[in-house]
Every structure is written in C-alpha cells, then in structure tokens.
Amino acid sequence: MAYRWKNDLTLADATPEAAFLNRRQIMAGMAGLGLASMASPGVASTELEPNTWDEVTNYCNFYEFGTGKGDPAANAHLMTTEPWSVTIDGMVDKPGEYDFQQILSNMTLEERIYRFRCVEAWSMVIPWNGFELADLLNMAGVQEGAKYVAFETLLRPSEMPGTAYRVIDWPYREGLRLDEAMHPLTIMATGIFGKPMPNQNGAPLRLVVPWKYGFKSIKSIVRITLTDQEPPTSWNMANAREYGFYSNVNPNVDHPRWSQASERRIGGGLFASREPTLMFNGYEAEVASLYEGMDLAKFF
Ligand code: MTE
C-alpha cells in the first residue's frame, strides 16, 4: 500500500493486553486517534485508552447467537471455527475457496487501534489485529468493472441458536463500494489485544470499517463476492428507512428514532457524560474524499 499508519501511542494505563501490544509497533488510524499523540509522541489521551478485554468480549452484537448484549459471549462457543474457509468469487481472476490458515500465511498482520461506533450510539476503542482487506482482494485479483464487494457470514443453525428467529433474513450480509473496501483503513480483523478473535467478536475473521456504523463490520465471514451491482445488505433489507447502504458515522444525520450527535462510551459508567460523535467517527481526513459531491443525508 502507498501508506500505513504508525504512531507512538502509549497504553501504559490500559489493560495488560494493551500494555503488551505497546511494547510492539502499534498501528492506528490517525484522525481522531493519533494526531494529538503524533504531535507529542508518547503522550496518551484518555480518549485513546482502549476498552478492556472484558468489555469488548462481553458487550457484543452478534444476532446469530441472540439479540442480548451478553448472548454472543454465552453462546458463540457453539460455533466451530476450524477448519474455516472463505469463498472469494464473482469478478475476480482467481475465484475459489481459500483456507483461512493459508490466507493468514499470505497476509501482513498489523495492530490497529480504532474507534468503534455502533449505530445504537454506544462506542468503544478496540485494538484489532488483522490485515488490509485490499491485500486479500489483490490476492484474488479484482477484475475491471467490479464496483462493489459483498460479504456473507456463516449460517449454521445447529451452532447458532439466534438464527431460529427471523430477526433478519439470514445469512447476515454486508457490502462496501470497491473504493471503500480498498481503503487502507479497512481491515479484516483476525484478533483483538494480540489474541485470536474470540468467537463472539466474529472468529476467525471479520470486517472492520472504522468510519462506518458497527453493523457494517460483518463477523465470521465465509464469502466475499466482487460485483458491479450494489449488493443487498441485511439491515438495509430489514429497514431501509433506518439503515442505509453507506452508514457512515455522521453526527448531523440522525437515526429516525434517536440522535446520532453523541455517544456513550462503554465502560464510562452509568453516569458518565455522553461524548460528541465525530464526523466519519474521527477519520474524516482519511475518508471524506471518498464521498465528495454526495449528499450524505440522502446516501446515509
Ligand atoms: N455480524 C454478524 N454476522 N451478525 C451481527 O449480528 N452485528 C453487527 C456487527 N457485525 C453483527 C455483525 C453490529 S450491529 C455491531 S455493532 C458489531 O458487529 C459489533 O461488534 P462487536 O460485538 O465485536 O463489538
């Protein structure tokens, strides 16, 4: 890639897992996260302190295992993640079923500390491990004319009690425009805190698109399809008025039922004040150009 993110965030006050990562090279998105500490390397702001392992792994959305925040932690152990393969098909030069371990051995793993903002107006800061989605797509060879990337989660009802309920039209599906998918901030995460991805967070590999609402970051991916049509996506199919295809974090475009101007940091305590939500979740400098000339209230 032309550029990568690197800075000297100090995580001394964070969890043991994060402190471990601090001894290694920490990669992070700059805007909203790193700029202050780039100016004065080594100075951590509280804002940058990652959430704890317990918070990240116990407060989850993974409806295949139930709709309660604790359901994924309670039920996701039922999911078999070995062996695992990802079918990459559609407009690619090398379509096929790629073994997860084989993918891993061909990718450069990095740590990225990103803000994570759910459409429900809560947020966390999560230290992910993974690789750039662009590297995977380049491995498969994106063909001329491809414009979108569609993703699909595993659907295995015998191991996914939540799929007995038609909360959404399974399998969970998501999609990105190709330029969003190729953006260097977009990663396929294979772990958190330097450890393999816990099942409830989307083992063994899930998408992370830090400037979009969390539901775009689809978990436990088994299929990636390159296409020239905007693909159907689960939440948009469930309620197009409330969930758009783009779903960029935007404090100026409210959800029909609640404001998106502020958010609640998980772990901040019941009485913590809400924090203002940042345009593109703090990654405006990196991604605003992708949407130049687009009406962000219309393409929400
Ligand atoms: N992926 C699948 N397959 N199923 C889901 O229910 N929930 C989404 C997203 N990816 C979801 C999913 C939502 S709404 C959010 S906010 C994030 O996962 C939550 O990720 P986390 O639990 O790792 O914080």
PDB file of N, CA and C and ligand atoms in Angstrom, residues 55-57 59-66 69 72 116-120 122 124 126 128 152-154 160 168 170-174 192 197 200-202 206-207 213-221 235, ligand 1:
ATOM      1  N   GLU A  55     -14.856  -5.831  28.476  1.00  0.00           N
ATOM      2  CA  GLU A  55     -15.882  -5.028  27.820  1.00  0.00           C
ATOM      3  C   GLU A  55     -16.051  -5.442  26.364  1.00  0.00           C
ATOM      4  N   VAL A  56     -14.932  -5.585  25.673  1.00  0.00           N
ATOM      5  CA  VAL A  56     -15.004  -5.886  24.237  1.00  0.00           C
ATOM      6  C   VAL A  56     -15.616  -7.260  23.987  1.00  0.00           C
ATOM      7  N   THR A  57     -15.385  -8.207  24.902  1.00  0.00           N
ATOM      8  CA  THR A  57     -15.841  -9.575  24.646  1.00  0.00           C
ATOM      9  C   THR A  57     -17.178  -9.925  25.309  1.00  0.00           C
ATOM     10  N   TYR A  59     -19.805  -7.347  25.761  1.00  0.00           N
ATOM     11  CA  TYR A  59     -20.857  -6.443  25.308  1.00  0.00           C
ATOM     12  C   TYR A  59     -20.827  -6.477  23.779  1.00  0.00           C
ATOM     13  N   CYS A  60     -21.600  -7.396  23.197  1.00  0.00           N
ATOM     14  CA  CYS A  60     -21.455  -7.672  21.765  1.00  0.00           C
ATOM     15  C   CYS A  60     -22.799  -7.666  21.043  1.00  0.00           C
ATOM     16  N   ASN A  61     -22.728  -7.432  19.767  1.00  0.00           N
ATOM     17  CA  ASN A  61     -23.863  -7.670  18.880  1.00  0.00           C
ATOM     18  C   ASN A  61     -23.463  -8.763  17.903  1.00  0.00           C
ATOM     19  N   PHE A  62     -24.146  -9.877  17.961  1.00  0.00           N
ATOM     20  CA  PHE A  62     -23.927 -10.984  17.026  1.00  0.00           C
ATOM     21  C   PHE A  62     -25.223 -11.785  17.095  1.00  0.00           C
ATOM     22  N   TYR A  63     -26.203 -11.303  16.307  1.00  0.00           N
ATOM     23  CA  TYR A  63     -27.573 -11.787  16.446  1.00  0.00           C
ATOM     24  C   TYR A  63     -27.734 -13.279  16.147  1.00  0.00           C
ATOM     25  N   GLU A  64     -26.770 -13.868  15.458  1.00  0.00           N
ATOM     26  CA  GLU A  64     -26.827 -15.309  15.215  1.00  0.00           C
ATOM     27  C   GLU A  64     -26.827 -16.079  16.538  1.00  0.00           C
ATOM     28  N   PHE A  65     -26.378 -15.391  17.612  1.00  0.00           N
ATOM     29  CA  PHE A  65     -26.314 -16.051  18.926  1.00  0.00           C
ATOM     30  C   PHE A  65     -27.279 -15.439  19.925  1.00  0.00           C
ATOM     31  N   GLY A  66     -28.165 -14.593  19.449  1.00  0.00           N
ATOM     32  CA  GLY A  66     -29.150 -13.962  20.328  1.00  0.00           C
ATOM     33  C   GLY A  66     -29.026 -12.444  20.254  1.00  0.00           C
ATOM     34  N   LYS A  69     -27.030  -8.307  24.621  1.00  0.00           N
ATOM     35  CA  LYS A  69     -25.603  -7.950  24.526  1.00  0.00           C
ATOM     36  C   LYS A  69     -24.697  -9.055  25.087  1.00  0.00           C
ATOM     37  N   PRO A  72     -23.989 -13.317  22.747  1.00  0.00           N
ATOM     38  CA  PRO A  72     -22.843 -13.847  21.983  1.00  0.00           C
ATOM     39  C   PRO A  72     -21.775 -14.449  22.903  1.00  0.00           C
ATOM     40  N   PHE A 116     -14.713   2.534  17.568  1.00  0.00           N
ATOM     41  CA  PHE A 116     -15.778   1.678  17.050  1.00  0.00           C
ATOM     42  C   PHE A 116     -17.096   2.273  17.510  1.00  0.00           C
ATOM     43  N   ARG A 117     -17.938   2.652  16.575  1.00  0.00           N
ATOM     44  CA  ARG A 117     -19.180   3.360  16.909  1.00  0.00           C
ATOM     45  C   ARG A 117     -20.369   2.565  16.383  1.00  0.00           C
ATOM     46  N   CYS A 118     -21.194   2.085  17.291  1.00  0.00           N
ATOM     47  CA  CYS A 118     -22.387   1.343  16.886  1.00  0.00           C
ATOM     48  C   CYS A 118     -23.501   2.323  16.531  1.00  0.00           C
ATOM     49  N   VAL A 119     -24.362   1.917  15.633  1.00  0.00           N
ATOM     50  CA  VAL A 119     -25.494   2.759  15.226  1.00  0.00           C
ATOM     51  C   VAL A 119     -26.429   3.010  16.408  1.00  0.00           C
ATOM     52  N   GLU A 120     -26.343   2.141  17.441  1.00  0.00           N
ATOM     53  CA  GLU A 120     -27.167   2.312  18.641  1.00  0.00           C
ATOM     54  C   GLU A 120     -26.631   3.408  19.557  1.00  0.00           C
ATOM     55  N   TRP A 122     -23.568   3.688  21.056  1.00  0.00           N
ATOM     56  CA  TRP A 122     -22.525   3.399  22.037  1.00  0.00           C
ATOM     57  C   TRP A 122     -21.214   3.237  21.282  1.00  0.00           C
ATOM     58  N   MET A 124     -16.711   2.179  21.570  1.00  0.00           N
ATOM     59  CA  MET A 124     -15.560   1.610  22.267  1.00  0.00           C
ATOM     60  C   MET A 124     -14.312   2.022  21.501  1.00  0.00           C
ATOM     61  N   ILE A 126     -11.007  -0.147  20.275  1.00  0.00           N
ATOM     62  CA  ILE A 126     -10.637  -1.573  20.231  1.00  0.00           C
ATOM     63  C   ILE A 126      -9.293  -1.768  19.525  1.00  0.00           C
ATOM     64  N   TRP A 128      -7.397  -3.923  17.380  1.00  0.00           N
ATOM     65  CA  TRP A 128      -7.603  -5.059  16.471  1.00  0.00           C
ATOM     66  C   TRP A 128      -6.263  -5.587  15.966  1.00  0.00           C
ATOM     67  N   GLU A 152     -20.623 -12.243   3.343  1.00  0.00           N
ATOM     68  CA  GLU A 152     -21.634 -13.094   3.958  1.00  0.00           C
ATOM     69  C   GLU A 152     -21.064 -13.788   5.183  1.00  0.00           C
ATOM     70  N   THR A 153     -21.864 -13.853   6.235  1.00  0.00           N
ATOM     71  CA  THR A 153     -21.490 -14.569   7.463  1.00  0.00           C
ATOM     72  C   THR A 153     -21.896 -16.034   7.355  1.00  0.00           C
ATOM     73  N   LEU A 154     -21.171 -16.874   8.057  1.00  0.00           N
ATOM     74  CA  LEU A 154     -21.549 -18.276   8.202  1.00  0.00           C
ATOM     75  C   LEU A 154     -23.021 -18.383   8.625  1.00  0.00           C
ATOM     76  N   MET A 160     -25.951 -22.004  15.878  1.00  0.00           N
ATOM     77  CA  MET A 160     -26.302 -20.591  16.025  1.00  0.00           C
ATOM     78  C   MET A 160     -27.752 -20.449  16.475  1.00  0.00           C
ATOM     79  N   ILE A 168     -33.419 -11.059  11.286  1.00  0.00           N
ATOM     80  CA  ILE A 168     -33.020 -10.594   9.966  1.00  0.00           C
ATOM     81  C   ILE A 168     -33.096 -11.789   9.015  1.00  0.00           C
ATOM     82  N   TRP A 170     -31.413 -14.276   7.303  1.00  0.00           N
ATOM     83  CA  TRP A 170     -30.084 -14.910   7.307  1.00  0.00           C
ATOM     84  C   TRP A 170     -29.702 -15.433   5.933  1.00  0.00           C
ATOM     85  N   PRO A 171     -28.435 -15.579   5.619  1.00  0.00           N
ATOM     86  CA  PRO A 171     -27.280 -15.191   6.414  1.00  0.00           C
ATOM     87  C   PRO A 171     -27.098 -13.673   6.478  1.00  0.00           C
ATOM     88  N   TYR A 172     -26.418 -13.219   7.546  1.00  0.00           N
ATOM     89  CA  TYR A 172     -26.086 -11.804   7.693  1.00  0.00           C
ATOM     90  C   TYR A 172     -25.241 -11.393   6.493  1.00  0.00           C
ATOM     91  N   ARG A 173     -25.627 -10.306   5.850  1.00  0.00           N
ATOM     92  CA  ARG A 173     -24.919  -9.849   4.645  1.00  0.00           C
ATOM     93  C   ARG A 173     -24.551  -8.385   4.756  1.00  0.00           C
ATOM     94  N   GLU A 174     -23.406  -8.046   4.235  1.00  0.00           N
ATOM     95  CA  GLU A 174     -22.981  -6.649   4.198  1.00  0.00           C
ATOM     96  C   GLU A 174     -22.284  -6.341   2.880  1.00  0.00           C
ATOM     97  N   ILE A 192      -8.000  -9.626  18.598  1.00  0.00           N
ATOM     98  CA  ILE A 192      -8.035  -8.408  19.411  1.00  0.00           C
ATOM     99  C   ILE A 192      -7.006  -8.562  20.527  1.00  0.00           C
ATOM    100  N   MET A 197      -9.176 -13.931  17.426  1.00  0.00           N
ATOM    101  CA  MET A 197     -10.512 -13.355  17.587  1.00  0.00           C
ATOM    102  C   MET A 197     -11.416 -14.285  18.404  1.00  0.00           C
ATOM    103  N   GLN A 200     -17.305 -14.660  19.866  1.00  0.00           N
ATOM    104  CA  GLN A 200     -18.377 -13.662  19.952  1.00  0.00           C
ATOM    105  C   GLN A 200     -18.044 -12.365  19.215  1.00  0.00           C
ATOM    106  N   ASN A 201     -16.764 -12.143  18.928  1.00  0.00           N
ATOM    107  CA  ASN A 201     -16.379 -10.943  18.188  1.00  0.00           C
ATOM    108  C   ASN A 201     -16.211 -11.211  16.688  1.00  0.00           C
ATOM    109  N   GLY A 202     -16.486 -12.463  16.274  1.00  0.00           N
ATOM    110  CA  GLY A 202     -16.506 -12.728  14.832  1.00  0.00           C
ATOM    111  C   GLY A 202     -15.402 -13.613  14.311  1.00  0.00           C
ATOM    112  N   ARG A 206     -13.312 -11.133  10.596  1.00  0.00           N
ATOM    113  CA  ARG A 206     -14.446 -10.231  10.419  1.00  0.00           C
ATOM    114  C   ARG A 206     -13.927  -8.927   9.840  1.00  0.00           C
ATOM    115  N   LEU A 207     -14.872  -8.198   9.264  1.00  0.00           N
ATOM    116  CA  LEU A 207     -14.540  -6.914   8.678  1.00  0.00           C
ATOM    117  C   LEU A 207     -14.505  -5.835   9.760  1.00  0.00           C
ATOM    118  N   TYR A 213     -20.861   2.825  10.828  1.00  0.00           N
ATOM    119  CA  TYR A 213     -21.515   2.222  11.980  1.00  0.00           C
ATOM    120  C   TYR A 213     -21.165   0.735  12.042  1.00  0.00           C
ATOM    121  N   GLY A 214     -21.102   0.239  13.290  1.00  0.00           N
ATOM    122  CA  GLY A 214     -20.594  -1.100  13.555  1.00  0.00           C
ATOM    123  C   GLY A 214     -21.262  -2.224  12.779  1.00  0.00           C
ATOM    124  N   PHE A 215     -22.532  -2.035  12.395  1.00  0.00           N
ATOM    125  CA  PHE A 215     -23.200  -3.162  11.730  1.00  0.00           C
ATOM    126  C   PHE A 215     -22.617  -3.457  10.355  1.00  0.00           C
ATOM    127  N   LYS A 216     -21.844  -2.499   9.785  1.00  0.00           N
ATOM    128  CA  LYS A 216     -21.164  -2.783   8.513  1.00  0.00           C
ATOM    129  C   LYS A 216     -20.031  -3.787   8.733  1.00  0.00           C
ATOM    130  N   SER A 217     -19.519  -3.841   9.975  1.00  0.00           N
ATOM    131  CA  SER A 217     -18.352  -4.688  10.271  1.00  0.00           C
ATOM    132  C   SER A 217     -18.793  -6.130  10.520  1.00  0.00           C
ATOM    133  N   ILE A 218     -19.097  -6.801   9.453  1.00  0.00           N
ATOM    134  CA  ILE A 218     -19.688  -8.150   9.470  1.00  0.00           C
ATOM    135  C   ILE A 218     -18.704  -9.189  10.019  1.00  0.00           C
ATOM    136  N   LYS A 219     -19.272 -10.094  10.798  1.00  0.00           N
ATOM    137  CA  LYS A 219     -18.452 -11.085  11.515  1.00  0.00           C
ATOM    138  C   LYS A 219     -18.408 -12.449  10.805  1.00  0.00           C
ATOM    139  N   SER A 220     -17.444 -13.256  11.215  1.00  0.00           N
ATOM    140  CA  SER A 220     -17.336 -14.672  10.811  1.00  0.00           C
ATOM    141  C   SER A 220     -17.667 -14.875   9.333  1.00  0.00           C
ATOM    142  N   ILE A 221     -16.851 -14.261   8.494  1.00  0.00           N
ATOM    143  CA  ILE A 221     -17.118 -14.194   7.052  1.00  0.00           C
ATOM    144  C   ILE A 221     -16.765 -15.504   6.345  1.00  0.00           C
ATOM    145  N   TRP A 235     -29.270  -5.151   7.263  1.00  0.00           N
ATOM    146  CA  TRP A 235     -30.046  -4.153   7.990  1.00  0.00           C
ATOM    147  C   TRP A 235     -30.816  -3.247   7.059  1.00  0.00           C
TER     148      TRP A 235
HETATM  149  N1  MTE B   1     -22.114  -9.578  12.087  1.00  0.00           N
HETATM  150  C1  MTE B   1     -22.986 -10.609  12.132  1.00  0.00           C
HETATM  151  N2  MTE B   1     -22.754 -11.676  11.372  1.00  0.00           N
HETATM  152  N3  MTE B   1     -24.088 -10.581  12.930  1.00  0.00           N
HETATM  153  C2  MTE B   1     -24.378  -9.494  13.709  1.00  0.00           C
HETATM  154  O1  MTE B   1     -25.413  -9.509  14.400  1.00  0.00           O
HETATM  155  N4  MTE B   1     -23.703  -7.238  14.407  1.00  0.00           N
HETATM  156  C3  MTE B   1     -23.068  -6.025  13.916  1.00  0.00           C
HETATM  157  C4  MTE B   1     -21.591  -6.250  13.578  1.00  0.00           C
HETATM  158  N5  MTE B   1     -21.415  -7.454  12.824  1.00  0.00           N
HETATM  159  C5  MTE B   1     -23.474  -8.387  13.681  1.00  0.00           C
HETATM  160  C6  MTE B   1     -22.325  -8.486  12.854  1.00  0.00           C
HETATM  161  C7  MTE B   1     -23.196  -4.920  14.853  1.00  0.00           C
HETATM  162  S1  MTE B   1     -24.730  -4.209  14.998  1.00  0.00           S
HETATM  163  C8  MTE B   1     -22.137  -4.422  15.558  1.00  0.00           C
HETATM  164  S2  MTE B   1     -22.273  -3.007  16.486  1.00  0.00           S
HETATM  165  C9  MTE B   1     -20.833  -5.124  15.561  1.00  0.00           C
HETATM  166  O2  MTE B   1     -20.857  -6.319  14.799  1.00  0.00           O
HETATM  167  C10 MTE B   1     -20.450  -5.455  16.983  1.00  0.00           C
HETATM  168  O3  MTE B   1     -19.148  -5.950  17.034  1.00  0.00           O
HETATM  169  P1  MTE B   1     -18.566  -6.387  18.459  1.00  0.00           P
HETATM  170  O4  MTE B   1     -19.602  -7.214  19.124  1.00  0.00           O
HETATM  171  O5  MTE B   1     -17.312  -7.161  18.147  1.00  0.00           O
HETATM  172  O6  MTE B   1     -18.289  -5.115  19.206  1.00  0.00           O
END
